[in-house]
Coordinates of C-alpha atoms in Angstrom, one line a residue:
M1 CA 19.0 4.3 23.3
P2 CA 15.6 2.5 22.8
V3 CA 12.2 3.9 23.3
S4 CA 11.4 3.9 27.0
K5 CA 9.8 0.9 28.6
K6 CA 7.4 3.2 30.4
Y7 CA 6.1 4.6 27.1
I8 CA 5.7 1.1 25.6
E9 CA 3.7 0.1 28.7
E10 CA 1.4 3.1 28.3
I11 CA 0.7 2.0 24.7
N12 CA 0.0 -1.5 25.8
L13 CA -2.4 -0.4 28.5
K14 CA -4.4 1.7 26.0
A15 CA -4.4 -1.2 23.5
E16 CA -5.6 -3.8 26.0
K17 CA -8.8 -1.7 26.7
A18 CA -9.6 -1.8 22.9
I19 CA -8.8 -5.4 22.1
N20 CA -12.5 -6.1 21.4
K21 CA -13.5 -2.7 20.1
P22 CA -15.0 -2.9 16.6
A23 CA -14.1 -0.3 13.9
I24 CA -16.6 2.4 12.9
Y25 CA -16.7 1.2 9.3
G26 CA -16.5 -2.2 7.7
D27 CA -17.5 -5.7 8.9
D28 CA -16.2 -7.0 12.2
I29 CA -13.6 -9.7 11.9
D30 CA -12.8 -12.5 14.4
L31 CA -9.0 -12.1 14.9
T32 CA -8.8 -15.4 16.9
K33 CA -8.9 -17.3 13.6
F34 CA -5.5 -16.0 12.6
Q35 CA -3.0 -17.3 15.2
K36 CA -0.2 -18.8 13.2
Y37 CA 3.3 -17.3 13.6
I38 CA 5.7 -17.9 10.7
E39 CA 9.3 -16.9 10.6
R40 CA 11.3 -16.8 7.3
G41 CA 15.1 -16.8 6.6
K42 CA 16.9 -13.9 5.0
I43 CA 17.7 -13.7 1.3
E44 CA 20.7 -12.1 -0.4
S45 CA 18.9 -10.8 -3.4
L46 CA 15.3 -10.2 -4.5
E47 CA 16.0 -12.4 -7.5
L48 CA 16.2 -15.3 -4.9
L49 CA 12.6 -14.9 -3.8
P50 CA 10.6 -18.1 -4.4
E51 CA 9.1 -18.0 -7.9
L52 CA 5.5 -17.4 -6.8
A53 CA 6.6 -14.8 -4.3
K54 CA 8.6 -13.0 -6.9
E55 CA 5.7 -13.0 -9.3
A56 CA 3.4 -11.6 -6.6
A57 CA 6.0 -8.9 -5.7
V58 CA 6.4 -7.8 -9.3
M59 CA 2.6 -7.5 -9.7
A60 CA 2.6 -5.3 -6.6
G61 CA 5.1 -2.8 -8.1
V62 CA 8.4 -4.3 -6.9
D63 CA 11.5 -4.0 -9.1
V64 CA 13.3 -7.2 -8.3
E65 CA 16.4 -6.0 -10.2
E66 CA 16.4 -2.7 -8.2
K67 CA 17.8 -0.8 -11.1
E68 CA 15.6 2.2 -10.4
R69 CA 15.3 1.9 -6.7
S70 CA 17.3 3.7 -3.9
G71 CA 16.6 1.0 -1.4
S72 CA 14.4 -2.0 -0.6
Y73 CA 12.6 -3.5 2.4
V74 CA 10.8 -6.8 2.0
Q75 CA 8.9 -8.6 4.7
M76 CA 7.4 -12.0 4.3
D77 CA 4.8 -13.1 6.9
H78 CA 6.4 -12.1 10.3
S79 CA 10.1 -11.8 9.2
V80 CA 12.2 -9.2 7.5
V81 CA 13.7 -11.2 4.7
Y82 CA 15.5 -8.5 2.7
K83 CA 16.8 -5.0 3.4
R84 CA 19.1 -3.0 1.2
L85 CA 20.2 0.6 0.8
N86 CA 22.0 1.7 -2.3
K87 CA 25.6 2.8 -1.2
L88 CA 25.1 6.1 -3.1
Y89 CA 22.6 7.1 -0.5
E90 CA 24.3 6.0 2.7
G91 CA 24.1 8.9 5.2
K92 CA 21.1 10.4 3.3
V93 CA 18.3 7.9 4.1
E94 CA 17.7 5.2 6.7
I95 CA 15.8 1.9 6.1
M96 CA 15.2 -0.6 8.8
S97 CA 12.3 -2.4 10.6
T98 CA 10.2 -0.4 13.0
D99 CA 11.1 -2.9 15.7
E100 CA 14.8 -2.1 15.1
A101 CA 14.1 1.6 15.1
V102 CA 12.3 1.3 18.5
E103 CA 15.4 -0.4 19.9
T104 CA 17.8 2.2 18.4
Y105 CA 16.2 5.6 18.8
D106 CA 14.8 7.0 22.1
W107 CA 13.5 10.1 20.2
L108 CA 11.2 7.8 18.1
E109 CA 8.8 8.2 21.1
D110 CA 7.9 11.5 19.5
Y111 CA 6.6 9.7 16.4
F112 CA 5.6 6.2 17.6
W113 CA 1.8 5.9 18.1
R114 CA 1.4 9.6 18.1
I115 CA -1.0 10.3 15.2
V116 CA -2.6 6.8 15.1
Q117 CA -3.8 5.8 18.6
P118 CA -3.5 2.2 19.8
D119 CA -7.0 2.2 21.2
T120 CA -8.7 3.3 17.9
D121 CA -10.1 -0.2 17.4
K122 CA -9.4 -3.9 17.8
Y123 CA -7.0 -3.8 14.8
T124 CA -4.8 -1.0 16.1
A125 CA -4.8 -2.8 19.5
Q126 CA -3.7 -6.1 17.9
V127 CA -0.7 -4.4 16.2
A128 CA 0.3 -2.6 19.4
L129 CA 0.2 -5.8 21.5
N130 CA 1.5 -8.2 18.9
P131 CA 3.8 -6.3 16.5
T132 CA 5.6 -8.0 13.7
H133 CA 7.9 -5.4 12.3
G134 CA 6.9 -3.0 9.5
Y135 CA 9.3 -0.5 7.9
F136 CA 11.0 2.6 9.2
I137 CA 12.2 5.1 6.6
R138 CA 13.8 8.4 7.4
I139 CA 15.3 10.8 4.8
L140 CA 17.7 13.4 6.3
P141 CA 17.3 17.2 5.9
G142 CA 17.6 18.6 2.5
Q143 CA 18.2 15.2 0.8
K144 CA 16.6 14.1 -2.5
L145 CA 17.0 10.7 -4.0
E146 CA 17.1 10.0 -7.7
Y147 CA 14.9 6.9 -7.4
P148 CA 12.2 5.7 -5.0
V149 CA 12.6 3.5 -2.0
Q150 CA 10.5 0.3 -2.4
T151 CA 8.9 -1.8 0.3
C152 CA 6.9 -5.0 0.0
L153 CA 4.7 -6.6 2.8
M154 CA 4.0 -10.1 1.6
I155 CA 2.1 -13.0 3.1
A156 CA 3.0 -16.5 2.0
E157 CA 1.1 -18.6 4.6
G158 CA -2.6 -18.9 5.6
Y159 CA -4.3 -18.2 8.9
I160 CA -1.8 -15.5 10.1
S161 CA -2.3 -11.9 11.2
Q162 CA 0.5 -9.8 9.8
N163 CA 0.7 -6.9 12.3
V164 CA 3.0 -4.2 10.8
H165 CA 3.7 -0.7 12.0
N166 CA 5.3 1.6 9.4
I167 CA 6.9 5.0 10.0
I168 CA 8.2 7.4 7.4
I169 CA 9.9 10.7 8.4
V170 CA 10.7 13.3 5.8
E171 CA 13.0 15.8 7.4
E172 CA 13.0 19.5 6.7
G173 CA 13.5 20.3 3.0
A174 CA 13.9 16.7 1.9
E175 CA 12.0 14.8 -0.8
L176 CA 11.1 11.1 -0.8
N177 CA 9.3 8.8 -3.2
V178 CA 8.1 5.5 -1.8
I179 CA 6.5 2.6 -3.7
T180 CA 4.8 0.0 -1.4
G181 CA 3.4 -3.3 -2.5
C182 CA 1.1 -5.4 -0.2
T183 CA 0.4 -8.8 -1.6
L184 CA 0.0 -12.6 -1.3
S185 CA 2.2 -15.3 -2.8
R186 CA -0.7 -17.8 -2.3
S187 CA -3.9 -16.9 -4.0
D188 CA -5.9 -19.4 -1.8
A189 CA -4.6 -18.1 1.5
T190 CA -7.0 -16.7 4.1
G191 CA -5.7 -14.3 6.7
I192 CA -5.5 -10.7 7.7
H193 CA -3.1 -7.8 7.1
L194 CA -3.1 -5.1 9.8
G195 CA -1.0 -2.1 8.8
I196 CA -0.4 1.0 11.0
S197 CA 1.3 3.8 9.1
E198 CA 2.4 7.1 10.6
F199 CA 4.0 9.5 8.1
Y200 CA 5.6 12.9 9.1
V201 CA 6.5 15.5 6.5
K202 CA 8.6 18.3 8.0
K203 CA 8.8 21.9 6.9
G204 CA 9.3 22.2 3.1
G205 CA 9.5 18.4 2.8
K206 CA 7.8 16.3 0.1
L207 CA 6.5 12.7 0.3
F208 CA 5.2 10.9 -2.7
F209 CA 3.7 7.6 -1.5
T210 CA 2.3 4.9 -3.9
M211 CA 0.6 1.8 -2.6
I212 CA -0.4 -1.2 -4.8
H213 CA -2.7 -3.7 -3.1
N214 CA -2.7 -7.1 -4.7
W215 CA -4.8 -9.4 -2.5
A216 CA -7.1 -12.4 -3.0
E217 CA -10.7 -13.5 -2.5
N218 CA -10.3 -14.9 1.0
F219 CA -8.2 -12.2 2.5
Y220 CA -9.0 -9.4 5.0
V221 CA -7.2 -6.1 5.1
R222 CA -7.3 -3.3 7.8
P223 CA -4.8 -0.5 7.2
R224 CA -4.8 2.5 9.6
T225 CA -2.9 5.5 8.3
A226 CA -2.3 9.1 9.4
V227 CA -0.1 11.8 8.0
L228 CA 1.1 15.1 9.5
V229 CA 2.3 17.8 7.1
E230 CA 4.2 20.9 8.4
E231 CA 4.7 24.3 6.9
D232 CA 5.2 24.3 3.1
G233 CA 5.1 20.4 3.1
V234 CA 3.6 18.3 0.3
Y235 CA 2.0 14.8 0.6
V236 CA 0.8 12.9 -2.5
N237 CA -0.8 9.5 -2.1
N238 CA -1.4 7.1 -5.0
Y239 CA -3.4 4.0 -4.3
A240 CA -4.5 1.1 -6.6
L241 CA -6.6 -2.0 -5.8
L242 CA -7.1 -4.1 -8.9
K243 CA -7.6 -7.6 -7.6
P244 CA -10.4 -9.3 -5.5
V245 CA -10.3 -9.1 -1.7
K246 CA -12.6 -10.6 0.8
S247 CA -12.9 -7.4 2.8
I248 CA -10.8 -4.2 3.1
Q249 CA -11.5 -1.1 5.1
S250 CA -9.3 2.0 5.4
F251 CA -9.8 5.7 5.9
P252 CA -6.4 7.5 6.0
V253 CA -6.3 11.0 7.4
V254 CA -3.9 13.9 6.6
Y255 CA -3.5 16.7 9.0
L256 CA -2.4 19.9 7.2
K257 CA -0.9 21.5 10.3
G258 CA 1.6 23.9 8.7
D259 CA 0.8 27.0 6.7
R260 CA 0.8 26.4 2.9
S261 CA 0.9 22.7 3.3
S262 CA -0.9 20.5 0.8
A263 CA -2.1 17.0 0.2
R264 CA -3.5 15.0 -2.7
F265 CA -5.1 11.5 -2.9
N266 CA -5.3 9.6 -6.2
T267 CA -7.3 6.4 -5.8
V268 CA -8.2 3.7 -8.3
I269 CA -10.4 0.8 -7.2
Y270 CA -11.5 -2.1 -9.3
G271 CA -14.1 -4.2 -7.4
L272 CA -14.1 -7.9 -8.6
E273 CA -15.9 -11.1 -7.6
E274 CA -17.4 -10.7 -4.1
S275 CA -15.1 -8.0 -2.8
Y276 CA -16.3 -5.8 0.0
I277 CA -14.4 -2.6 -0.3
D278 CA -14.7 0.4 2.1
L279 CA -12.1 3.0 1.3
G280 CA -11.7 6.7 1.5
S281 CA -9.6 9.7 2.5
K282 CA -9.9 12.5 5.0
I283 CA -8.0 15.8 4.9
I284 CA -8.1 18.1 7.9
F285 CA -7.2 21.8 7.2
E286 CA -5.6 23.5 10.1
G287 CA -2.9 25.8 8.7
K288 CA -3.1 29.0 6.7
D289 CA -3.4 28.7 2.9
T290 CA -3.6 25.0 2.9
K291 CA -4.8 22.9 -0.1
G292 CA -6.2 19.4 -0.4
E293 CA -7.6 17.3 -3.2
S294 CA -9.0 13.8 -3.3
I295 CA -9.7 12.1 -6.6
A296 CA -11.2 8.6 -6.6
R297 CA -12.1 6.4 -9.6
T298 CA -14.1 3.2 -8.9
I299 CA -15.4 0.4 -11.0
A300 CA -17.7 -2.3 -9.5
D301 CA -18.0 -5.6 -11.3
H302 CA -19.6 -9.0 -10.5
T303 CA -21.1 -8.9 -7.0
S304 CA -18.6 -6.5 -5.4
V305 CA -19.6 -3.7 -3.0
I306 CA -17.7 -0.5 -2.9
Y307 CA -17.9 2.4 -0.4
S308 CA -16.0 5.4 -1.6
R309 CA -15.7 8.0 1.2
G310 CA -14.2 11.4 1.2
D311 CA -14.0 14.0 4.0
L312 CA -12.8 17.6 3.8
I313 CA -12.7 19.2 7.3
A314 CA -11.8 22.8 7.8
K315 CA -10.6 23.8 11.3
T316 CA -9.0 27.2 10.5
N317 CA -10.1 30.8 10.3
N318 CA -7.6 31.3 7.5
Y319 CA -8.1 30.6 3.8
C320 CA -8.0 26.9 2.8
M321 CA -9.2 25.1 -0.3
G322 CA -10.3 21.5 -0.7
R323 CA -11.9 19.5 -3.5
L324 CA -13.4 16.0 -3.8
D325 CA -13.8 14.3 -7.1
C326 CA -15.4 10.8 -6.8
R327 CA -16.6 9.0 -9.9
G328 CA -17.8 5.4 -10.3
I329 CA -18.9 3.0 -13.1
I330 CA -21.0 -0.1 -12.5
F331 CA -20.2 -3.0 -14.8
S332 CA -22.7 -5.5 -13.3
Q333 CA -26.3 -5.4 -12.2
E334 CA -25.4 -7.2 -9.0
A335 CA -22.6 -4.8 -8.0
S336 CA -23.0 -1.7 -5.8
I337 CA -21.2 1.6 -5.3
Y338 CA -21.8 4.0 -2.4
A339 CA -20.2 7.5 -3.0
I340 CA -20.1 9.3 0.3
P341 CA -18.5 12.8 0.1
Q342 CA -18.6 15.0 3.2
L343 CA -17.7 18.6 3.7
I344 CA -17.4 20.0 7.2
S345 CA -16.5 23.5 8.3
Y346 CA -16.0 24.3 12.0
G347 CA -16.5 28.0 11.9
A348 CA -14.0 28.2 9.0
D349 CA -15.5 31.3 7.3
R350 CA -12.8 31.5 4.7
A351 CA -12.7 27.8 3.7
D352 CA -13.5 26.9 0.1
L353 CA -14.6 23.3 0.0
S354 CA -16.3 21.5 -2.9
H355 CA -17.2 18.1 -4.2
E356 CA -18.3 16.3 -7.3
A357 CA -19.6 12.8 -7.0
S358 CA -21.1 10.7 -9.8
I359 CA -22.0 7.1 -10.6
G360 CA -23.0 6.1 -14.1
P361 CA -22.2 4.2 -17.3
I362 CA -19.5 4.9 -19.8
S363 CA -20.6 7.8 -22.0
E364 CA -22.2 6.5 -25.2
E365 CA -21.2 9.8 -26.9
Q366 CA -17.5 9.1 -26.1
V367 CA -17.8 5.6 -27.5
E368 CA -19.6 6.8 -30.6
Y369 CA -17.0 9.5 -31.1
L370 CA -14.1 7.0 -31.1
M371 CA -16.0 4.5 -33.2
A372 CA -16.5 7.3 -35.8
R373 CA -12.7 7.5 -36.0
G374 CA -12.2 3.8 -36.8
M375 CA -12.3 2.0 -33.5
T376 CA -14.6 -1.0 -32.7
K377 CA -17.0 -0.6 -29.9
D378 CA -14.9 -2.9 -27.7
E379 CA -11.7 -1.0 -28.4
A380 CA -13.4 2.4 -27.7
T381 CA -14.8 1.1 -24.4
S382 CA -11.5 -0.4 -23.4
L383 CA -9.7 2.9 -24.2
I384 CA -12.1 5.0 -22.2
T385 CA -12.0 2.7 -19.2
S386 CA -8.2 2.5 -19.2
G387 CA -8.1 6.3 -19.2
F388 CA -10.6 6.4 -16.4
L389 CA -8.3 4.2 -14.3
N390 CA -5.0 5.8 -15.3
L391 CA -3.0 7.2 -12.3
D392 CA 0.2 8.0 -14.4
I393 CA 2.5 7.0 -11.6
P394 CA 6.2 7.4 -12.3
F395 CA 8.7 4.5 -11.7
L396 CA 6.0 1.8 -11.7
P397 CA 7.0 -1.3 -13.6
E398 CA 5.5 -1.7 -17.1
I399 CA 3.8 -4.9 -15.9
I400 CA 1.5 -2.9 -13.7
D401 CA 0.2 -0.8 -16.6
K402 CA -0.1 -4.0 -18.6
H403 CA -2.1 -5.6 -15.9
I404 CA -4.5 -2.6 -15.7
K405 CA -5.1 -2.9 -19.5
E406 CA -5.6 -6.7 -19.3
V407 CA -8.2 -6.3 -16.5
V408 CA -10.0 -3.5 -18.5
Q409 CA -10.1 -5.7 -21.7
I410 CA -11.6 -8.6 -19.8
T411 CA -14.5 -6.5 -18.5
S412 CA -15.0 -3.8 -21.0
K413 CA -17.3 -5.9 -23.2
E414 CA -19.8 -6.0 -20.3
S415 CA -19.8 -2.3 -19.7
M416 CA -22.3 -1.1 -22.2

């Protein structure tokens, strides 16, 4: 049975009231510029992606051979072009488009537009009123997969708005690793990616979510993400942005509802060219003995502008612990970094919240230490920067690590 028409109508009514509502952060974007609708045909294998699309997918963390993947979901522009679940995991995990899930499960109403609201701003409204798929992943109770599920949201044409709604449900006691790549196969394309993501981690569940953003200089990005974690649940978010982007603004929020639930954000941002980047994370502590940590590493080069935000908000009278660690390096005199940590306690007299924020150059002492052991200045600087950006994410293709090192080598000479 599908989600009820009445509920869909309620969502649309909310969205219509916010169709011109600007976001709190980031520059305002005229969505009327992106009106094209592009459909694509299905492919039988990721190896059959067009060459440029395949290269873009690999650089966004996709394993086109699927040797170490439990399943795959690939969307190009407004079409689902590939979907596959390893036969070993049939009956353990589900992968489909969110549009398909809405038509299949009436109970999805309990998860669909529940922790992200359609009237949040004009971008959520656009997705609600003009949805173009997105992925639905659900792992059944007690299940654990050997390898990650991978998804790729790709844009191959200019002047479109890709409006995706992603839902992940980790049922009780289950464990899921997801690697998502968002990318362009045309580096000169202009357009916008709007991504609504609602993730639910049930009692004792674990979700490890890695997102690689691989955009271009003329592209706009507006993700809207919320995560709800129940008792003894764990959510870990890894995020990397290593290429230029016209403008990106995202501020995902995790609700630690259940007792002993926890969340961790690991964020790496490399600001290049004229990129305008406004990213952060928010953790709301509501359960007993909850723990949250947000670690951000940012480098600003050329004329890029980076806002690195971090909020820890305690709303419980029970013990909770949160830590922010935000550090930035400026590689150019024309670049900017704004570190904006925020700790809020609503009468939470047992909350232990702390932050450390810093912006500065690479330590000369560290460089001199490595040079004294035989390295050149460039080698020492490159090694330090590479370590600064290292996320140590399992199951990522080697080409991603190689790309990080190449980017570091190009700019490390300018860092001192």
